[in-house]
Amino acid sequence: MQLAGVRTAAAGDATTISRLLADVIRGSYAGMLEEIPLRRLVSAQCALPRIRAEIEIPGGAPGWLGWLVAEDGAGRLVGAAACGVPVPGEGELYALAVEEGARRRGVGTALLAAVTDRSRGYEAREQRVQLPVEADPALPFYRERGFTALGPKRWSRTV
């Protein structure tokens, strides 16, 4: 799979982002979270009306920098990320999801780089992420990219 690029999400991407995010959450946390907390996480993070509204916020809301998507060479969405700078100087990675078949091919790295660049454009000097579980399967990814623990599920790095 060749990565075609990362771009700002468009209104027509909402359904694919919702599905992709739900699939990644279910695949990553099944067996780590009990059924009800897993369903709540999917419901809270993947609601289609929420994602549509977040994509279509005219001019953005204070601190919200939007959704980005990664496409493969055929134009198919294989990853998505959302970010913001809710507090001056502190960027927040709200979501980062890569389709299982596209992992370990640079998609997550490209999305994180794009989110980081976007956050720096709004004067973020630090980037944070909140993970759903302490032994999150994404921890090696974040550690390799310089994130260090602020707490059991909260990680940060200087950007």
XYZ file of C-alpha atoms in Angstrom:
159
model
C 0.000 0.000 0.000
C 1.299 3.409 -0.943
C 0.183 6.461 1.022
C -1.141 9.119 -1.329
C -1.231 11.794 1.335
C -2.904 13.475 4.249
C -5.562 16.149 3.815
C -8.227 18.015 5.746
C -11.390 15.943 6.053
C -14.370 16.919 3.913
C -18.067 16.503 4.733
C -18.250 13.351 2.620
C -15.593 11.664 4.792
C -17.673 11.624 7.989
C -19.207 8.170 7.525
C -15.856 6.588 6.690
C -14.154 8.294 9.652
C -16.903 7.082 11.988
C -16.636 3.493 10.728
C -12.846 3.491 10.750
C -12.662 4.891 14.262
C -15.255 2.383 15.557
C -13.426 -0.535 13.934
C -10.089 0.554 15.414
C -11.551 1.044 18.898
C -13.296 -2.341 18.846
C -10.220 -4.100 17.487
C -7.813 -2.401 19.870
C -9.751 -2.619 23.120
C -11.786 -5.829 22.855
C -10.600 -7.933 25.760
C -9.063 -4.891 27.475
C -12.340 -3.150 28.241
C -15.544 -4.841 29.308
C -18.446 -4.780 26.836
C -20.360 -1.818 28.295
C -17.340 0.522 28.635
C -16.278 -0.494 25.104
C -19.731 0.348 23.730
C -19.707 3.677 25.571
C -16.311 4.533 24.126
C -17.464 3.735 20.584
C -20.701 5.649 21.107
C -18.921 8.717 22.485
C -16.070 8.830 19.978
C -17.668 7.570 16.770
C -21.110 9.171 16.638
C -21.715 10.154 13.027
C -23.629 13.373 13.853
C -20.747 14.477 16.076
C -18.095 13.787 13.434
C -20.178 15.516 10.738
C -20.582 18.574 12.953
C -16.868 18.618 13.795
C -15.937 18.514 10.111
C -18.426 21.207 9.159
C -17.737 23.715 11.945
C -17.439 26.936 9.936
C -14.091 28.489 10.777
C -13.603 26.072 13.631
C -14.529 26.410 17.267
C -12.107 27.881 19.795
C -9.269 25.407 20.191
C -10.618 22.920 17.622
C -8.328 22.325 14.624
C -10.329 19.630 12.876
C -10.077 16.196 11.330
C -7.368 15.040 8.945
C -7.538 11.913 6.811
C -4.923 9.738 5.118
C -5.599 8.179 1.724
C -3.925 5.283 -0.004
C -2.866 5.371 -3.655
C -6.389 4.428 -4.757
C -7.941 7.342 -2.831
C -9.366 5.129 -0.071
C -9.328 6.517 3.480
C -7.018 4.405 5.642
C -6.531 6.703 8.607
C -7.924 9.683 10.465
C -6.835 12.046 13.217
C -8.394 14.947 15.118
C -6.604 17.678 17.041
C -6.902 20.977 18.772
C -5.145 23.526 20.937
C -7.644 23.893 23.793
C -5.172 25.696 26.064
C -2.591 28.162 24.725
C 0.637 26.296 24.037
C -0.863 22.810 24.538
C -1.891 20.789 21.522
C -4.221 17.853 22.028
C -4.468 14.750 19.867
C -8.115 13.742 20.237
C -8.082 10.760 17.890
C -5.640 8.807 15.739
C -6.898 5.732 13.937
C -5.312 3.656 11.192
C -7.043 0.780 9.434
C -5.542 -2.532 10.537
C -4.323 -3.466 7.054
C -2.541 -0.112 6.681
C -0.594 -0.181 9.947
C 3.204 -0.147 10.041
C 3.292 1.594 6.680
C 3.754 5.186 7.793
C 0.087 6.202 7.904
C -0.007 6.920 11.639
C 3.330 8.709 11.462
C 2.106 10.878 8.567
C -1.112 11.735 10.400
C 0.741 12.567 13.617
C 3.185 14.775 11.681
C 0.292 16.637 10.023
C -1.512 17.096 13.337
C 1.717 18.317 14.920
C 2.330 20.817 12.111
C -1.245 22.084 12.386
C -0.909 22.471 16.166
C 2.426 24.291 15.835
C 0.678 26.708 13.483
C -1.471 27.647 16.471
C 1.600 28.049 18.700
C 1.423 24.690 20.483
C 4.720 23.845 22.160
C 3.499 20.625 23.698
C 1.299 17.818 22.394
C -0.809 15.577 24.625
C -2.878 12.461 24.197
C -5.293 10.694 26.562
C -5.452 6.910 26.080
C -8.462 4.777 27.082
C -6.423 2.177 29.004
C -3.059 2.104 30.778
C -1.702 -0.795 28.699
C -2.913 0.776 25.462
C -1.774 -1.054 22.313
C -0.745 2.313 20.830
C 1.793 3.027 23.587
C 4.813 1.747 21.629
C 3.839 4.053 18.745
C 3.657 7.090 21.023
C 6.803 6.228 22.976
C 8.794 5.853 19.745
C 7.701 9.366 18.821
C 8.876 10.937 22.054
C 5.769 10.892 24.229
C 6.364 10.435 27.959
C 3.897 9.670 30.729
C 2.154 12.449 32.603
C 0.006 9.817 34.315
C -1.163 6.250 33.718
C -3.213 7.174 30.616
C -2.006 10.700 29.799
C 1.079 11.237 27.611
C 2.892 14.306 26.331
C 5.804 15.470 24.205
C 7.456 18.735 23.297
C 6.805 19.886 19.746
